[in-house]
């Protein structure tokens, strides 16, 4: 590994291991690698990519990506930092947060300031810039509920744009950044509208249960954040100890007719109304019924406490992890005639 003295402030490195930059801990290598801390870094990277005619990939915390192979192009690591209050009223605070800020730190900052809206999203690994990309969600809240705007750098034409909440086309674990504009935008900052008069959301049953002896008016966002951290810790593996990317699959959505068919055979199957004629199934339950919970396949495995999560037990390659995910997908399709979609981006 050596540094190319191509740019003054930003160093472009060659042939770098991505192991420290993906939470699966997969040891894939990349042709060129740079840490982007400013728009001028980004402009220089944009020129470099154009001159070399290489493909590129933007990484935040690397917590939702699986490297199947080495990557020939350039990885741009979002290291933009800063949290700024840009507007304030009696009820709300508008924060402009740089894309490279760690998401869990932002939640802790907001909870500490008494600003409500994202406390249910405590401890989700990753960066602020990645949060709108997959519209992160947990315990009854999705980030789309607080995102006002997303400021991006377009790596196709080198221009900066601002996308409104509507233009982000948010959906369940999806947005324009994962669909029609996939891989095109580097998220510079996200504007979030947070409440000075927080409304506590205990719609997720296990969370509600933790406060059942309490009047909801007396529950604080600090307590909700602590409860969410506690539930996450009891169910989800910490990437620091065991490589993983949270849910590997999305919960599948089926029609009422499909649901009724399944319920005839599997009366205890969990499901949730998903608007209109649609229902969400619990992928974790479907995978567990196929006998995968806690199963090892080489160095990869299905987590013993949450079957939606695929883990790296040691030195699993991206291919080993993907093979297990494919086997899970095929088994669920065979047993339930339900197609599981990956939530994780496979590169
Ligand atoms: N279940 C099983 N077996 C399992 C896992 C779950 O039977 O191995 C059952 C549970 O008993 C429950 C149902 O499935 O009846 C739902 O489980 P859980 O409440 O754990 O939530 P989930 O639907 O499996 C989703 C998100 C998680 C998020 C939790 C809590 C997706 C793909 N996953 O999981 O998000 O933390 O709800 O809100 O929507 C992530 O995206 O990385 C993630 C972890």
XYZ file of C-alpha atoms and ligand atoms in Angstrom:
391
model
C 0.000 0.000 0.000
C 1.359 3.460 -0.879
C -0.083 6.925 -1.099
C -0.451 8.747 -4.435
C 0.649 12.385 -3.989
C -2.090 13.379 -6.463
C -4.069 15.677 -4.219
C -2.894 18.114 -1.590
C -5.431 17.772 1.237
C -6.868 14.357 0.459
C -4.624 11.337 0.050
C -5.658 8.684 -2.448
C -4.372 5.284 -1.396
C -3.931 2.256 -3.638
C -4.888 -1.349 -3.013
C -6.486 -0.952 0.410
C -8.171 -3.634 2.553
C -11.793 -2.730 3.285
C -11.894 -4.919 6.398
C -11.955 -1.977 8.853
C -14.596 -0.227 6.726
C -17.398 -2.828 6.641
C -19.186 -4.164 9.721
C -19.206 -7.723 8.304
C -15.409 -7.530 8.644
C -14.930 -8.996 5.157
C -11.387 -8.644 3.865
C -12.090 -7.374 0.334
C -9.617 -5.025 -1.382
C -10.226 -1.860 -3.353
C -8.155 -0.268 -6.142
C -8.282 3.326 -4.802
C -9.469 4.664 -1.468
C -9.931 8.185 -0.110
C -11.401 9.774 3.002
C -13.569 12.724 1.973
C -13.777 15.583 4.482
C -14.899 18.513 2.313
C -16.575 19.443 -0.955
C -13.179 20.349 -2.387
C -11.954 16.793 -1.570
C -15.015 15.516 -3.374
C -14.382 17.659 -6.455
C -10.836 16.355 -6.637
C -12.060 12.767 -6.263
C -14.630 13.422 -8.995
C -11.848 14.568 -11.378
C -9.676 11.573 -10.460
C -12.541 9.134 -11.171
C -13.163 10.866 -14.527
C -9.492 10.802 -15.542
C -9.002 7.150 -14.591
C -12.433 6.166 -15.977
C -13.085 3.946 -12.962
C -16.245 3.061 -11.087
C -16.760 4.324 -7.559
C -18.555 3.423 -4.384
C -19.478 5.673 -1.466
C -19.141 4.236 2.026
C -20.409 5.615 5.322
C -20.096 3.284 8.304
C -20.078 0.228 5.996
C -22.912 -1.205 8.088
C -25.230 -2.181 5.260
C -22.860 -3.526 2.627
C -21.464 -6.931 1.727
C -18.347 -7.103 -0.449
C -18.727 -10.252 -2.515
C -15.405 -9.678 -4.299
C -12.576 -7.186 -4.457
C -13.642 -3.833 -5.931
C -11.571 -2.455 -8.818
C -12.726 1.143 -8.669
C -12.496 3.789 -5.946
C -14.094 3.882 -2.501
C -14.962 7.317 -1.124
C -15.376 7.231 2.632
C -17.747 9.907 3.900
C -15.893 11.715 6.702
C -17.742 15.052 6.530
C -18.313 16.276 10.075
C -20.316 18.858 11.993
C -23.699 19.438 13.647
C -25.244 22.880 13.276
C -28.534 24.407 14.460
C -29.880 26.332 11.486
C -33.365 27.241 12.669
C -35.357 27.176 15.870
C -38.884 27.916 17.070
C -40.773 27.354 20.316
C -41.553 23.805 19.163
C -38.773 22.706 16.819
C -35.054 22.764 16.165
C -33.710 22.288 12.661
C -30.306 20.617 12.627
C -27.990 20.402 9.649
C -25.808 17.361 10.213
C -22.857 16.389 8.035
C -23.124 13.028 6.267
C -20.062 11.471 7.921
C -21.242 11.972 11.521
C -21.918 8.663 13.308
C -25.693 8.130 13.626
C -25.616 6.770 17.222
C -23.690 9.876 18.371
C -26.272 12.160 16.752
C -29.101 10.352 18.562
C -27.256 10.656 21.888
C -26.632 14.363 21.205
C -30.344 14.983 20.475
C -31.509 12.977 23.490
C -29.033 14.917 25.655
C -30.444 18.222 24.341
C -34.045 17.091 24.979
C -34.793 16.999 21.232
C -37.280 14.271 20.314
C -37.935 12.334 17.127
C -35.065 9.868 16.742
C -34.722 8.324 20.227
C -36.324 5.077 18.949
C -33.463 4.903 16.431
C -30.781 4.762 19.160
C -27.615 2.758 18.482
C -28.337 1.925 14.843
C -24.824 1.543 13.438
C -23.799 3.709 10.482
C -23.484 7.344 9.476
C -25.991 10.177 9.180
C -25.455 10.231 5.393
C -26.499 6.599 5.105
C -29.642 7.010 7.233
C -31.884 8.431 4.465
C -30.466 6.046 1.852
C -32.163 3.027 3.353
C -34.643 5.028 5.428
C -33.429 3.413 8.634
C -36.188 2.293 10.955
C -36.693 0.543 14.267
C -39.187 0.293 17.124
C -42.033 2.065 15.313
C -40.065 5.002 13.815
C -38.461 5.647 10.425
C -35.971 8.426 9.714
C -38.210 9.790 6.907
C -40.425 11.232 9.669
C -37.769 13.809 10.624
C -35.811 14.369 7.387
C -36.555 17.772 5.848
C -33.901 17.823 3.117
C -30.832 15.965 1.950
C -27.937 17.896 0.421
C -25.976 15.825 -2.089
C -23.023 15.998 -4.448
C -23.872 14.397 -7.786
C -20.914 12.281 -8.876
C -22.328 12.094 -12.417
C -21.960 15.818 -13.105
C -20.047 17.285 -10.156
C -22.971 19.496 -9.024
C -24.492 19.999 -5.583
C -28.281 19.595 -5.163
C -30.822 19.613 -2.373
C -33.556 16.979 -2.339
C -36.757 17.611 -0.398
C -38.314 14.867 1.722
C -40.745 14.119 -1.128
C -37.954 13.939 -3.708
C -36.201 11.332 -1.554
C -39.106 8.941 -2.379
C -38.865 7.249 1.003
C -40.366 3.779 1.387
C -39.804 0.823 3.717
C -35.970 0.481 3.896
C -35.716 2.309 0.568
C -35.440 5.717 -1.113
C -34.476 7.293 -4.433
C -30.835 6.727 -3.334
C -31.395 2.955 -3.510
C -33.550 2.977 -6.662
C -33.353 5.401 -9.629
C -30.353 7.381 -8.257
C -28.524 4.344 -6.869
C -24.847 5.038 -6.135
C -24.954 8.478 -7.767
C -25.106 10.875 -4.824
C -22.630 11.543 -2.046
C -24.654 12.801 0.937
C -23.093 16.051 2.174
C -25.603 16.770 4.913
C -29.068 15.964 6.188
C -31.489 18.526 7.611
C -33.524 17.058 10.459
C -36.534 18.603 12.200
C -36.548 17.640 15.876
C -39.126 18.417 18.480
C -38.666 20.424 21.676
C -41.979 18.899 22.812
C -41.299 15.234 22.155
C -44.153 12.815 21.505
C -43.234 9.417 22.931
C -43.734 6.514 20.508
C -44.280 3.159 22.231
C -46.119 1.527 19.315
C -43.624 -1.369 19.166
C -45.098 -3.941 21.551
C -41.881 -5.057 23.361
C -41.029 -1.387 24.005
C -44.526 -0.647 25.297
C -44.206 -3.656 27.611
C -41.134 -2.132 29.261
C -43.206 0.878 30.316
C -46.533 -0.869 31.007
C -46.656 0.182 34.636
C -46.111 3.843 33.645
C -48.298 6.665 32.423
C -46.943 7.497 28.926
C -46.861 11.240 29.805
C -44.247 10.516 32.445
C -41.873 8.677 30.057
C -38.881 10.686 28.805
C -36.951 10.362 25.521
C -33.898 9.505 27.618
C -35.741 6.491 29.039
C -36.992 5.438 25.592
C -33.448 5.660 24.235
C -32.119 3.549 27.111
C -34.901 0.971 26.640
C -34.207 0.728 22.883
C -30.497 0.246 23.569
C -31.366 -2.496 26.035
C -33.652 -4.363 23.576
C -31.099 -4.036 20.753
C -28.339 -5.392 22.979
C -30.424 -8.402 23.981
C -31.338 -9.355 20.375
C -28.781 -7.988 17.955
C -25.074 -8.841 17.789
C -22.599 -5.985 18.222
C -20.489 -5.703 15.030
C -17.488 -4.967 17.276
C -17.671 -8.562 18.554
C -19.282 -10.402 15.651
C -19.339 -9.141 12.054
C -22.867 -8.422 10.778
C -24.957 -5.793 9.020
C -28.177 -5.916 11.055
C -31.141 -7.344 9.155
C -29.813 -9.031 6.035
C -33.329 -9.294 4.574
C -36.317 -6.966 4.412
C -39.563 -8.153 5.931
C -41.595 -9.329 2.912
C -44.893 -7.675 1.987
C -47.788 -9.851 0.778
C -51.395 -9.316 -0.334
C -54.388 -10.185 1.840
C -55.097 -13.299 -0.283
C -51.502 -14.492 0.088
C -51.634 -13.838 3.835
C -54.875 -15.787 4.245
C -53.415 -18.723 2.352
C -50.361 -18.791 4.594
C -52.436 -18.442 7.775
C -54.458 -21.553 6.852
C -51.262 -23.575 7.176
C -49.318 -21.488 9.715
C -51.884 -20.060 12.139
C -49.273 -18.666 14.568
C -47.346 -16.721 11.890
C -46.730 -13.068 12.925
C -47.914 -10.365 10.467
C -48.583 -6.632 10.504
C -50.966 -4.444 8.438
C -48.918 -2.459 5.897
C -51.540 -0.143 4.419
C -54.211 -0.932 1.834
C -54.397 -4.568 0.912
C -50.825 -5.317 2.055
C -49.359 -7.080 5.063
C -45.786 -7.355 6.296
C -44.500 -10.758 7.403
C -41.628 -11.292 9.857
C -38.705 -12.620 7.802
C -36.988 -13.667 11.055
C -39.914 -15.992 11.857
C -39.978 -17.490 8.337
C -36.212 -18.127 8.463
C -36.444 -19.673 11.923
C -39.207 -22.036 10.723
C -36.821 -23.231 7.997
C -34.411 -24.320 10.744
C -31.697 -21.737 10.131
C -31.624 -19.939 13.488
C -28.176 -20.385 15.036
C -26.982 -22.517 12.089
C -23.335 -22.308 10.963
C -22.219 -22.749 7.359
C -18.430 -22.552 7.234
C -17.435 -19.238 8.783
C -20.847 -17.660 8.219
C -23.950 -18.221 10.297
C -27.488 -17.164 11.125
C -27.613 -15.341 14.451
C -28.912 -17.427 17.345
C -31.172 -14.689 18.740
C -32.481 -13.009 15.558
C -32.698 -15.099 12.384
C -32.838 -11.977 10.159
C -29.186 -11.322 10.912
C -26.360 -13.129 9.135
C -23.063 -13.105 10.997
C -19.374 -13.603 10.308
C -18.066 -16.127 12.863
C -14.445 -15.520 11.993
C -12.846 -15.099 8.636
C -15.847 -15.518 6.354
C -15.436 -14.254 2.816
C -18.160 -12.178 1.209
C -18.940 -15.141 -0.999
C -19.454 -17.473 1.989
C -21.867 -14.985 3.581
C -23.727 -14.518 0.302
C -24.007 -18.288 -0.241
C -25.667 -18.672 3.150
C -28.035 -15.769 2.399
C -28.969 -17.411 -0.927
C -29.602 -20.725 0.793
C -31.880 -18.991 3.328
C -33.713 -17.199 0.499
C -34.262 -20.451 -1.443
C -35.490 -22.358 1.622
C -38.025 -19.654 2.521
C -39.244 -19.516 -1.105
C -39.631 -23.297 -1.188
C -41.440 -23.647 2.151
C -43.635 -20.521 2.101
C -43.643 -19.366 -1.569
C -42.451 -15.976 -0.263
C -39.553 -14.120 -1.915
C -37.117 -12.524 0.537
C -35.324 -9.400 -0.681
C -31.894 -8.384 0.593
C -31.777 -5.266 2.744
C -27.975 -5.308 2.565
C -26.310 -3.936 -0.581
C -24.164 -6.595 -2.223
C -21.164 -5.169 -4.118
N -39.074 -13.543 15.069
C -38.913 -14.908 15.148
N -37.659 -15.409 15.034
C -36.565 -14.624 14.853
C -36.721 -13.221 14.773
C -37.998 -12.709 14.878
O -39.861 -15.661 15.314
O -35.457 -15.160 14.769
C -40.424 -12.967 15.223
C -40.552 -12.212 16.550
O -40.919 -13.055 17.607
C -41.631 -11.205 16.228
C -41.400 -10.904 14.761
O -40.644 -11.992 14.239
O -42.906 -11.790 16.356
C -40.667 -9.591 14.527
O -39.393 -9.627 15.155
P -38.653 -8.312 15.721
O -39.589 -7.536 16.552
O -37.371 -8.739 16.304
O -38.417 -7.396 14.458
P -38.042 -7.735 12.946
O -39.249 -7.507 12.097
O -37.425 -9.071 12.863
C -37.434 -5.280 12.324
C -36.314 -4.554 11.638
C -35.125 -4.359 12.591
C -35.631 -3.547 13.779
C -36.790 -4.312 14.452
C -37.421 -3.538 15.566
C -36.459 -5.078 9.279
C -35.876 -5.840 8.140
N -35.885 -5.288 10.458
O -36.976 -6.599 12.646
O -34.160 -3.575 11.913
O -34.595 -3.336 14.724
O -37.834 -4.563 13.480
O -38.129 -2.456 15.050
O -37.396 -4.316 9.076
C -32.147 -3.551 10.617
O -32.795 -2.994 9.730
O -30.933 -3.819 10.485
C -32.836 -3.967 11.842
C -32.216 -4.664 12.788
